[in-house]
Coordinates of N, CA and C and ligand atoms in Angstrom, one line a residue:
M1 N 82.8 14.4 17.4 CA 82.1 14.2 18.6 C 80.9 15.2 18.7
R2 N 79.8 14.5 19.0 CA 78.5 15.2 18.9 C 78.0 15.6 20.5
L3 N 77.6 16.9 20.8 CA 77.6 17.2 22.0 C 75.8 17.5 22.1
L4 N 75.5 17.2 23.1 CA 73.7 17.6 23.4 C 73.7 18.6 24.3
V5 N 73.5 19.6 23.8 CA 73.5 21.3 24.7 C 72.2 21.4 25.2
I6 N 71.9 21.3 26.4 CA 70.5 21.6 26.7 C 70.6 22.9 27.7
E7 N 70.2 24.0 27.4 CA 70.1 25.1 27.8 C 68.9 26.2 26.9
D8 N 68.2 26.6 28.1 CA 67.3 27.5 27.5 C 67.4 28.8 27.3
D9 N 68.4 29.4 27.8 CA 68.8 31.2 28.0 C 69.6 31.1 26.5
R10 N 68.9 31.8 25.6 CA 69.6 31.6 24.4 C 70.9 32.7 24.3
S11 N 70.8 33.6 25.2 CA 72.0 34.5 25.4 C 73.3 34.1 25.7
I12 N 73.1 32.5 26.4 CA 74.2 31.7 26.6 C 74.3 30.6 25.6
A13 N 73.1 30.0 25.1 CA 73.2 28.9 24.1 C 73.7 29.2 22.8
E14 N 73.2 30.4 22.2 CA 73.9 30.6 20.9 C 75.3 30.8 20.9
P15 N 75.9 31.7 21.6 CA 77.2 31.8 21.6 C 78.1 30.6 21.8
L16 N 77.3 29.9 22.5 CA 78.0 28.4 23.2 C 77.7 27.5 21.9
R17 N 76.7 27.6 21.2 CA 76.9 26.6 19.7 C 78.0 26.9 18.9
T18 N 78.1 28.4 18.7 CA 78.9 28.9 17.7 C 80.4 28.4 18.2
G19 N 80.8 28.6 19.3 CA 82.2 28.5 19.8 C 82.4 26.9 20.0
L20 N 81.4 26.1 20.5 CA 81.6 24.7 20.5 C 82.0 24.1 19.1
T21 N 80.9 24.8 18.2 CA 81.1 24.1 16.9 C 82.8 24.4 16.0
R22 N 83.0 25.7 16.5 CA 84.7 26.2 16.0 C 85.4 25.5 16.7
E23 N 85.2 24.7 17.9 CA 86.4 24.0 18.3 C 86.2 22.4 17.6
G24 N 85.2 22.3 16.9 CA 85.1 20.8 16.1 C 84.1 19.7 16.7
F25 N 83.2 20.3 17.3 CA 82.2 19.7 17.9 C 81.1 19.9 17.1
E26 N 80.1 18.7 16.9 CA 78.5 18.8 16.2 C 77.7 18.9 17.6
V27 N 77.1 20.4 17.4 CA 76.4 20.7 18.5 C 74.9 20.4 18.2
H28 N 74.1 19.6 19.0 CA 72.7 19.7 19.0 C 72.1 20.4 20.3
L29 N 71.6 21.5 19.8 CA 71.3 22.5 20.8 C 69.7 22.2 21.1
V30 N 69.1 22.2 22.5 CA 67.6 22.4 22.6 C 67.6 23.0 23.9
G31 N 66.2 23.5 24.0 CA 66.1 24.3 25.3 C 65.1 24.1 26.4
T32 N 64.8 22.6 26.1 CA 63.8 22.1 27.4 C 64.2 20.7 27.6
G33 N 63.6 20.4 28.7 CA 64.0 19.0 29.2 C 63.2 17.8 28.1
E34 N 61.8 18.4 27.8 CA 61.4 17.1 26.9 C 62.1 17.0 25.7
E35 N 62.6 18.2 25.0 CA 63.5 18.0 23.8 C 64.7 17.4 24.2
A36 N 65.4 17.5 25.3 CA 66.5 16.7 25.7 C 66.2 15.3 25.7
L37 N 65.1 15.0 26.4 CA 64.8 13.6 26.5 C 64.5 12.7 25.0
A38 N 64.1 13.8 24.1 CA 63.8 13.1 22.9 C 64.8 13.3 21.8
A39 N 66.1 13.7 22.1 CA 67.2 14.0 21.3 C 67.9 12.7 21.0
P40 N 68.5 12.9 19.8 CA 69.2 11.4 19.5 C 70.3 11.3 20.5
P41 N 71.1 10.2 20.1 CA 72.3 9.8 21.1 C 73.5 10.9 20.9
A42 N 74.1 11.1 22.1 CA 75.2 12.1 21.6 C 76.2 11.4 22.5
D43 N 77.5 12.0 22.3 CA 78.8 11.7 23.1 C 79.0 12.2 24.2
L44 N 78.5 13.3 24.4 CA 78.4 14.1 25.9 C 77.5 15.2 25.6
V45 N 76.9 15.2 27.1 CA 75.7 16.2 27.3 C 76.1 17.1 28.2
L46 N 75.6 18.5 27.9 CA 75.9 19.5 28.9 C 74.6 20.1 29.1
L47 N 74.3 19.9 30.5 CA 73.2 20.0 31.0 C 72.7 21.2 31.8
D48 N 72.1 22.1 31.5 CA 71.7 23.4 32.7 C 70.7 22.7 33.4
L49 N 70.7 22.8 34.6 CA 69.8 22.2 35.7 C 68.6 23.1 35.7
G50 N 68.7 24.6 35.3 CA 67.6 25.2 35.4 C 66.9 25.2 34.0
L51 N 65.7 24.6 33.9 CA 64.9 24.3 32.6 C 63.7 25.0 32.9
P52 N 63.0 25.1 31.9 CA 61.7 25.7 31.9 C 60.7 24.8 32.2
D53 N 60.8 23.4 31.7 CA 59.8 22.7 31.8 C 60.1 21.5 33.0
L54 N 61.0 20.8 32.7 CA 61.3 19.8 33.5 C 62.5 20.1 34.7
D55 N 62.5 19.5 35.9 CA 63.6 19.7 36.6 C 64.7 19.0 36.2
G56 N 65.8 19.8 36.0 CA 66.8 19.3 35.4 C 67.6 18.1 36.0
R57 N 67.4 17.8 37.2 CA 67.9 16.7 37.9 C 67.2 15.6 37.4
V58 N 65.7 15.8 37.5 CA 65.1 14.6 36.9 C 65.4 14.5 35.6
V59 N 65.9 15.2 34.6 CA 66.3 15.0 33.3 C 67.8 14.1 33.5
C60 N 68.5 14.6 34.2 CA 69.9 14.0 34.5 C 69.6 12.6 34.8
R61 N 69.0 12.3 35.7 CA 68.7 10.9 36.0 C 68.1 10.0 35.1
E62 N 67.3 10.7 34.4 CA 66.5 9.9 33.4 C 67.8 9.5 32.2
L63 N 68.6 10.6 31.7 CA 69.5 10.3 30.5 C 70.6 9.4 31.2
R64 N 70.9 9.4 32.5 CA 71.9 8.3 33.1 C 71.1 7.0 33.3
A65 N 70.0 6.9 33.3 CA 69.2 5.6 33.6 C 69.3 5.1 31.9
R66 N 69.4 5.9 31.1 CA 69.2 5.1 29.6 C 70.6 4.7 29.2
S67 N 71.4 5.6 29.3 CA 73.0 5.3 28.9 C 74.1 5.9 29.9
Q68 N 75.3 5.5 29.4 CA 76.3 5.8 29.9 C 77.0 7.0 29.3
V69 N 76.5 7.9 28.8 CA 76.8 9.1 28.2 C 77.5 9.9 29.1
P70 N 78.6 10.6 29.1 CA 79.1 11.5 29.9 C 78.2 12.6 29.9
I71 N 77.9 13.1 31.3 CA 77.3 14.2 31.5 C 77.8 15.4 32.3
I72 N 77.8 16.8 31.8 CA 78.4 17.7 32.5 C 77.0 18.7 33.0
V73 N 77.0 18.9 34.2 CA 75.8 19.8 34.6 C 76.4 21.2 34.6
V74 N 75.5 22.0 34.2 CA 75.8 23.5 34.6 C 74.7 23.8 35.8
T75 N 75.3 24.7 36.6 CA 74.2 25.1 37.9 C 74.5 26.7 37.7
A76 N 73.6 27.4 38.3 CA 73.7 28.9 38.6 C 74.4 28.9 39.7
R77 N 75.0 30.1 39.7 CA 75.8 30.4 41.1 C 74.8 30.7 42.3
G78 N 75.4 30.0 43.5 CA 74.5 29.8 44.6 C 73.4 28.9 44.6
E79 N 73.3 28.0 43.6 CA 72.1 27.1 43.6 C 72.7 26.0 44.5
E80 N 71.7 25.5 45.3 CA 72.3 24.6 46.4 C 72.3 23.2 45.8
I81 N 73.4 22.9 45.1 CA 73.8 21.7 44.4 C 75.2 21.3 44.9
D82 N 75.4 20.3 45.9 CA 76.6 19.9 46.2 C 77.4 18.7 45.2
R83 N 78.4 18.5 45.8 CA 79.1 17.7 44.8 C 78.1 16.0 44.9
V84 N 77.9 15.8 46.3 CA 77.5 14.5 46.4 C 76.1 14.2 45.7
T85 N 75.4 15.5 45.8 CA 74.1 15.2 44.8 C 74.5 15.0 43.3
L86 N 75.5 15.6 43.1 CA 75.9 15.4 41.4 C 76.4 14.2 40.9
L87 N 76.9 13.7 41.9 CA 77.3 11.9 42.0 C 76.1 11.3 42.0
E88 N 75.2 11.6 42.8 CA 73.8 10.8 43.0 C 73.2 11.0 41.5
L89 N 73.2 12.0 41.0 CA 72.5 12.4 39.6 C 73.0 11.6 38.7
G90 N 74.4 10.8 38.8 CA 75.2 10.3 37.7 C 76.0 11.2 36.6
A91 N 76.0 12.4 37.2 CA 76.8 13.6 36.5 C 78.4 13.3 36.7
D92 N 78.8 13.4 35.7 CA 80.4 13.2 35.4 C 81.2 14.4 36.0
D93 N 80.7 15.6 35.8 CA 81.4 16.9 36.4 C 80.4 17.9 36.3
Y94 N 81.0 19.1 36.8 CA 80.0 20.3 36.6 C 80.7 21.6 36.7
V95 N 79.8 22.6 35.9 CA 80.6 24.1 36.0 C 79.4 25.0 36.6
V96 N 79.9 25.9 37.2 CA 79.0 27.2 37.6 C 79.1 28.5 36.7
K97 N 77.7 28.6 36.5 CA 77.6 29.6 35.8 C 78.1 31.0 36.7
P98 N 78.5 32.4 36.0 CA 79.1 32.1 34.9 C 80.4 31.6 34.8
F99 N 80.5 30.6 33.4 CA 82.1 30.1 33.4 C 82.5 30.5 32.1
G100 N 83.9 30.4 32.1 CA 84.8 30.7 31.0 C 84.7 29.7 29.8
F101 N 84.3 30.2 28.6 CA 84.6 29.3 27.6 C 85.6 28.0 27.5
R102 N 86.7 28.6 27.6 CA 88.0 28.0 27.8 C 88.0 26.7 28.7
E103 N 87.4 27.2 30.0 CA 87.5 26.3 31.0 C 86.6 25.0 30.8
L104 N 85.1 25.5 30.0 CA 84.1 24.7 29.6 C 84.8 23.6 28.8
V105 N 85.4 24.2 27.6 CA 86.0 23.3 26.8 C 87.2 22.3 27.2
A106 N 87.6 22.7 28.2 CA 88.7 21.9 28.9 C 88.0 20.7 29.6
R107 N 87.0 21.3 30.2 CA 86.3 20.3 31.0 C 85.7 19.3 30.3
I108 N 85.0 19.8 29.1 CA 84.4 18.8 28.0 C 85.5 17.5 27.5
R109 N 87.0 18.3 27.1 CA 87.9 17.1 26.6 C 88.2 16.4 27.9
A110 N 88.3 16.9 29.0 CA 88.6 16.0 30.0 C 88.0 14.8 30.4
V111 N 86.5 15.1 30.2 CA 85.4 14.3 30.7 C 85.6 13.3 29.2
L112 N 85.6 13.6 28.1 CA 85.6 12.4 27.1 C 86.8 12.0 27.2
R113 N 87.9 12.5 27.4 CA 89.1 11.6 27.7 C 89.1 10.5 28.6
R114 N 88.6 10.6 29.8 CA 88.1 9.8 30.8 C 87.1 8.8 30.4
S115 N 86.3 9.2 29.6 CA 85.2 8.1 29.3 C 85.8 7.3 28.2
T116 N 86.8 7.8 27.3 CA 87.4 7.1 26.2 C 88.4 6.2 26.9
Q117 N 89.2 6.5 28.0 CA 90.2 5.6 28.6 C 89.4 4.5 29.4
D118 N 88.2 5.0 29.7 CA 87.5 3.8 30.7 C 87.2 2.6 29.6
Q119 N 86.8 3.0 28.1 CA 86.3 1.9 27.5 C 87.6 1.1 26.9
I120 N 88.8 2.1 26.7 CA 90.1 1.2 26.4 C 90.5 0.2 27.3
A121 N 90.3 0.7 28.4 CA 90.7 -0.2 29.8 C 90.2 -1.4 30.0
Q122 N 88.7 -1.4 29.1 CA 88.2 -3.0 29.2 C 89.0 -4.1 28.3
P123 N 88.9 -5.3 28.9 CA 89.6 -6.3 28.2 C 89.0 -6.7 27.2
A124 N 89.7 -7.0 26.2 CA 89.5 -7.5 24.9 C 88.2 -8.3 24.9
P125 N 87.3 -8.5 23.9 CA 86.1 -9.3 23.8 C 86.4 -10.7 23.9
T126 N 87.6 -11.0 23.4 CA 87.8 -12.6 23.3 C 88.2 -13.2 24.7
G127 N 88.6 -12.2 25.6 CA 89.2 -12.8 26.8 C 87.9 -13.2 27.9
N128 N 88.2 -13.3 29.1 CA 87.3 -13.7 29.8 C 86.6 -12.4 30.4
T129 N 85.5 -12.2 29.9 CA 85.2 -10.5 30.4 C 84.1 -10.7 31.5
S130 N 83.6 -11.9 31.8 CA 82.5 -11.9 32.8 C 83.2 -12.4 34.3
I131 N 82.8 -11.6 35.4 CA 82.9 -11.8 36.6 C 81.7 -12.5 37.3
E132 N 81.8 -13.9 38.0 CA 80.6 -14.2 38.9 C 81.0 -14.3 40.0
V133 N 80.1 -13.5 41.0 CA 80.5 -13.7 42.3 C 79.1 -13.9 43.0
G134 N 78.9 -15.0 43.5 CA 77.5 -15.4 44.1 C 76.5 -15.2 43.4
E135 N 75.5 -14.5 43.3 CA 74.5 -14.2 42.2 C 74.6 -13.2 41.4
L136 N 75.8 -12.5 41.4 CA 76.3 -11.3 40.8 C 77.0 -11.6 39.7
S137 N 76.4 -11.1 38.5 CA 77.0 -11.4 37.2 C 77.4 -10.0 36.5
I138 N 78.8 -9.9 36.3 CA 79.4 -8.5 35.7 C 80.0 -8.8 34.2
D139 N 79.5 -8.3 33.4 CA 80.1 -8.3 32.4 C 80.9 -7.4 31.8
R140 N 82.3 -7.1 31.9 CA 83.0 -6.1 31.6 C 83.1 -5.5 30.0
R141 N 82.8 -6.4 29.1 CA 82.5 -6.4 27.8 C 81.6 -5.2 27.4
T142 N 80.2 -5.8 28.0 CA 79.0 -5.1 27.5 C 78.7 -4.0 28.5
R143 N 79.4 -4.0 29.5 CA 79.1 -3.2 31.1 C 77.9 -3.6 31.6
K144 N 77.5 -4.7 31.5 CA 76.1 -5.1 32.0 C 76.4 -6.1 33.4
V145 N 75.2 -5.6 34.2 CA 75.1 -6.5 35.7 C 73.8 -7.0 35.7
T146 N 74.1 -8.2 36.3 CA 72.7 -9.0 36.7 C 72.9 -9.4 38.1
L147 N 72.0 -9.4 38.7 CA 71.7 -10.0 40.2 C 70.6 -10.9 40.1
A148 N 71.0 -12.2 40.6 CA 70.1 -13.3 40.6 C 69.2 -13.6 38.9
G149 N 70.1 -13.0 37.9 CA 69.5 -13.1 36.6 C 68.9 -11.9 36.2
L150 N 68.5 -11.1 37.1 CA 67.8 -9.7 36.8 C 68.9 -8.5 36.7
P151 N 68.3 -7.6 35.5 CA 69.5 -6.8 35.2 C 69.3 -5.6 36.5
V152 N 70.6 -5.0 36.6 CA 71.0 -4.0 37.4 C 71.4 -2.6 36.9
T153 N 70.8 -1.6 37.0 CA 71.2 -0.4 36.3 C 72.4 0.5 36.8
L154 N 73.4 0.6 36.8 CA 74.5 1.3 37.4 C 75.3 2.3 36.5
T155 N 75.7 3.4 37.3 CA 76.2 4.4 36.7 C 77.7 4.0 36.1
P156 N 78.3 4.8 35.2 CA 79.7 4.4 34.7 C 80.6 4.3 35.9
K157 N 80.5 5.1 37.0 CA 81.5 4.9 38.1 C 81.1 3.5 38.9
E158 N 79.9 3.5 39.3 CA 79.6 2.6 40.2 C 79.9 1.2 39.3
F159 N 79.7 1.0 38.1 CA 80.0 -0.1 37.4 C 81.7 -0.3 37.7
D160 N 82.5 0.7 37.2 CA 83.8 0.7 37.4 C 84.4 0.2 38.7
L161 N 83.6 0.8 39.7 CA 84.0 0.6 41.2 C 83.6 -1.1 41.4
L162 N 82.5 -1.3 41.1 CA 82.0 -2.8 41.4 C 82.8 -3.8 40.8
A163 N 83.3 -3.4 39.1 CA 84.1 -4.4 38.7 C 85.5 -4.5 39.3
Y164 N 86.2 -3.3 39.8 CA 87.4 -3.2 40.2 C 87.3 -4.1 41.4
L165 N 86.3 -4.0 42.4 CA 86.1 -4.9 43.8 C 86.1 -6.3 43.4
A166 N 85.3 -6.5 42.6 CA 84.9 -8.1 42.3 C 85.8 -8.8 41.4
A167 N 86.8 -8.3 40.6 CA 87.7 -8.6 39.7 C 88.6 -9.8 40.6
D168 N 88.7 -9.2 42.1 CA 89.4 -10.3 42.8 C 88.9 -10.5 44.3
P169 N 87.6 -11.4 44.3 CA 86.9 -11.5 45.5 C 87.8 -11.9 46.5
G170 N 87.4 -11.4 47.6 CA 88.0 -11.7 48.8 C 89.3 -10.5 49.5
T171 N 89.8 -10.2 48.0 CA 90.8 -9.2 48.3 C 90.5 -7.8 49.0
V172 N 91.0 -7.5 50.0 CA 90.7 -6.1 50.4 C 91.5 -5.0 49.8
H173 N 90.8 -4.0 49.2 CA 91.1 -2.8 48.7 C 91.3 -1.5 49.6
T174 N 92.5 -1.0 50.0 CA 92.4 0.2 50.4 C 91.7 1.3 49.8
R175 N 91.2 2.1 50.7 CA 90.5 3.6 50.0 C 91.4 4.3 49.1
D176 N 92.5 4.6 49.8 CA 93.5 5.4 48.5 C 93.8 4.5 47.3
Q177 N 93.8 3.1 47.4 CA 94.0 2.3 46.3 C 92.8 2.5 45.2
I178 N 91.4 2.0 45.7 CA 90.5 2.4 45.2 C 90.2 3.8 44.5
I179 N 90.4 4.7 45.3 CA 90.3 6.3 44.7 C 91.2 6.6 43.4
S180 N 92.8 5.8 43.6 CA 93.6 6.1 42.6 C 93.0 5.2 41.5
D181 N 92.8 4.3 41.7 CA 92.6 2.8 40.6 C 91.2 3.5 39.8
V182 N 90.4 3.9 40.5 CA 88.9 4.1 39.8 C 88.7 5.2 39.5
W183 N 89.3 6.4 40.4 CA 88.6 7.7 39.8 C 90.3 8.3 39.6
D184 N 90.3 9.2 38.7 CA 91.6 10.0 38.6 C 92.0 11.4 39.5
E185 N 93.0 11.5 39.3 CA 93.7 12.2 40.3 C 93.2 13.7 40.5
N186 N 92.4 13.7 39.2 CA 91.6 15.3 39.2 C 90.4 15.4 39.5
W187 N 89.6 14.1 40.1 CA 88.5 14.2 40.7 C 88.4 14.9 41.9
W188 N 87.2 15.1 42.3 CA 86.9 16.1 43.3 C 86.3 15.6 44.6
G189 N 86.4 15.7 46.0 CA 86.1 15.1 47.0 C 86.1 13.8 47.3
P190 N 87.3 13.4 47.2 CA 87.7 11.8 46.7 C 86.7 10.8 47.9
T191 N 87.0 11.4 49.3 CA 86.6 10.3 50.4 C 85.2 10.1 50.4
K192 N 84.3 11.2 50.4 CA 82.7 11.3 50.3 C 82.6 10.6 49.0
T193 N 83.3 10.7 47.7 CA 82.8 10.2 46.7 C 82.7 8.8 46.8
L194 N 83.6 8.2 47.1 CA 83.8 6.8 47.3 C 82.7 6.2 48.6
D195 N 82.4 6.6 49.5 CA 81.4 6.4 50.4 C 79.8 6.5 49.7
V196 N 79.7 7.5 48.6 CA 78.4 7.9 48.3 C 78.4 6.7 47.1
H197 N 79.1 6.4 46.3 CA 79.0 5.1 45.6 C 79.0 3.6 46.1
I198 N 79.9 3.7 47.2 CA 79.6 2.2 47.7 C 78.0 2.1 48.1
A199 N 77.7 3.0 48.9 CA 76.1 3.2 49.5 C 75.2 2.9 48.5
S200 N 75.3 3.6 47.2 CA 74.5 3.4 46.2 C 74.7 2.0 45.4
L201 N 75.7 1.6 45.6 CA 76.1 0.2 44.7 C 75.2 -0.9 45.5
R202 N 75.3 -0.7 46.9 CA 74.7 -1.6 48.1 C 73.1 -1.7 47.9
K203 N 72.9 -0.5 47.4 CA 71.3 -0.2 47.3 C 71.1 -1.1 46.4
K204 N 71.8 -1.2 45.0 CA 71.4 -1.8 43.6 C 71.7 -3.3 43.8
V205 N 72.9 -3.5 44.2 CA 73.1 -5.3 44.3 C 73.0 -5.9 45.5
G206 N 72.8 -5.3 46.7 CA 72.5 -5.9 47.9 C 73.8 -5.6 49.1
P207 N 73.1 -5.1 50.2 CA 74.1 -4.7 51.1 C 75.3 -5.8 51.6
A208 N 75.0 -6.9 51.5 CA 76.2 -8.0 51.5 C 77.1 -8.0 50.5
A209 N 76.8 -7.4 49.3 CA 77.8 -7.7 48.2 C 78.9 -7.1 48.6
I210 N 79.2 -6.0 49.3 CA 80.3 -5.1 49.5 C 80.6 -5.1 51.1
E211 N 81.7 -5.5 51.3 CA 81.9 -5.7 52.9 C 83.1 -4.4 53.5
T212 N 82.5 -3.7 54.3 CA 83.6 -2.6 54.8 C 84.5 -3.4 55.9
I213 N 85.8 -3.1 55.6 CA 87.0 -3.6 56.3 C 87.1 -2.4 57.4
R214 N 86.6 -2.2 58.3 CA 87.1 -0.9 59.3 C 88.4 -0.4 59.3
G215 N 88.7 1.0 58.9 CA 89.8 1.5 59.0 C 90.7 1.0 57.8
V216 N 90.3 0.4 56.7 CA 91.1 0.0 55.8 C 90.6 0.4 54.5
G217 N 89.2 -0.3 54.2 CA 88.7 -0.3 53.0 C 87.5 -1.1 52.6
F218 N 87.4 -1.6 51.5 CA 86.5 -2.4 51.0 C 86.9 -3.8 50.3
T219 N 86.1 -4.7 50.5 CA 86.4 -6.0 49.8 C 84.9 -6.3 49.2
V220 N 84.7 -7.2 48.0 CA 83.7 -8.2 47.6 C 84.1 -9.6 47.9
P221 N 83.1 -10.0 49.1 CA 83.4 -11.3 49.8 C 83.4 -12.2 48.6
D222 N 84.0 -13.4 48.9 CA 83.9 -14.6 47.9 C 82.6 -15.1 47.6
Q223 N 81.6 -15.2 48.2 CA 80.1 -15.7 48.1 C 79.4 -14.6 49.2
P224 N 79.2 -13.7 48.4 CA 77.9 -13.0 49.2 C 76.7 -13.6 49.3
P225 N 76.1 -13.7 50.5 CA 74.9 -14.2 50.9 C 74.0 -13.7 50.1
T226 N 72.5 -14.6 49.4 CA 71.6 -13.9 49.0 C 70.8 -12.6 49.7
P227 N 70.7 -11.7 49.1 CA 70.4 -10.3 49.7 C 68.8 -10.5 50.2
Ligands
CA301 CA1 68.5 28.1 32.6

């Protein structure tokens, strides 16, 4: 497993590299946002938001726009970053400095496990992996989405949520169902999380693609009107 560690504080970065290498990870350490964006692909990114050159949030968004690599964000204590913001950045989890090394390794392994499970949960390539709803096309094998033939960039969770809802158009899924099926029970802030993802999905695939059923949950209507 290759980890890209983006940390400018050498007093943290060096022991982190030593410890993570001892845990069996291959560590690629960089100290700036520019270097992070130029780094080769990794299996997981550990990103300190306080970088000397670029805003860590910009780096996070940029990495997320390029790939679905799991990202754990590191924030300083008291830094005004809430969970909703982290989700908007496309981060998978976060740790607050100072963090314990054991805790960090546990988080890394949990995030890697989740992303591997997501991949295993995809249907076999030979099956019918494509979902078509109106102008929306969702390919579960390649995890690519197009709207009226144009590619749409989604975060991994946005994709999971859309694929889940669109798998059975017209079916109403309750909030509880969605949270337990799309997120795992270890996820934090479930209610708000779901709304944030629904809102960002609507911005990307059109407001009519996902219908709110008041007091119940959400559905992807059979034939959403052209946005
Ligand atoms: Ca820093």
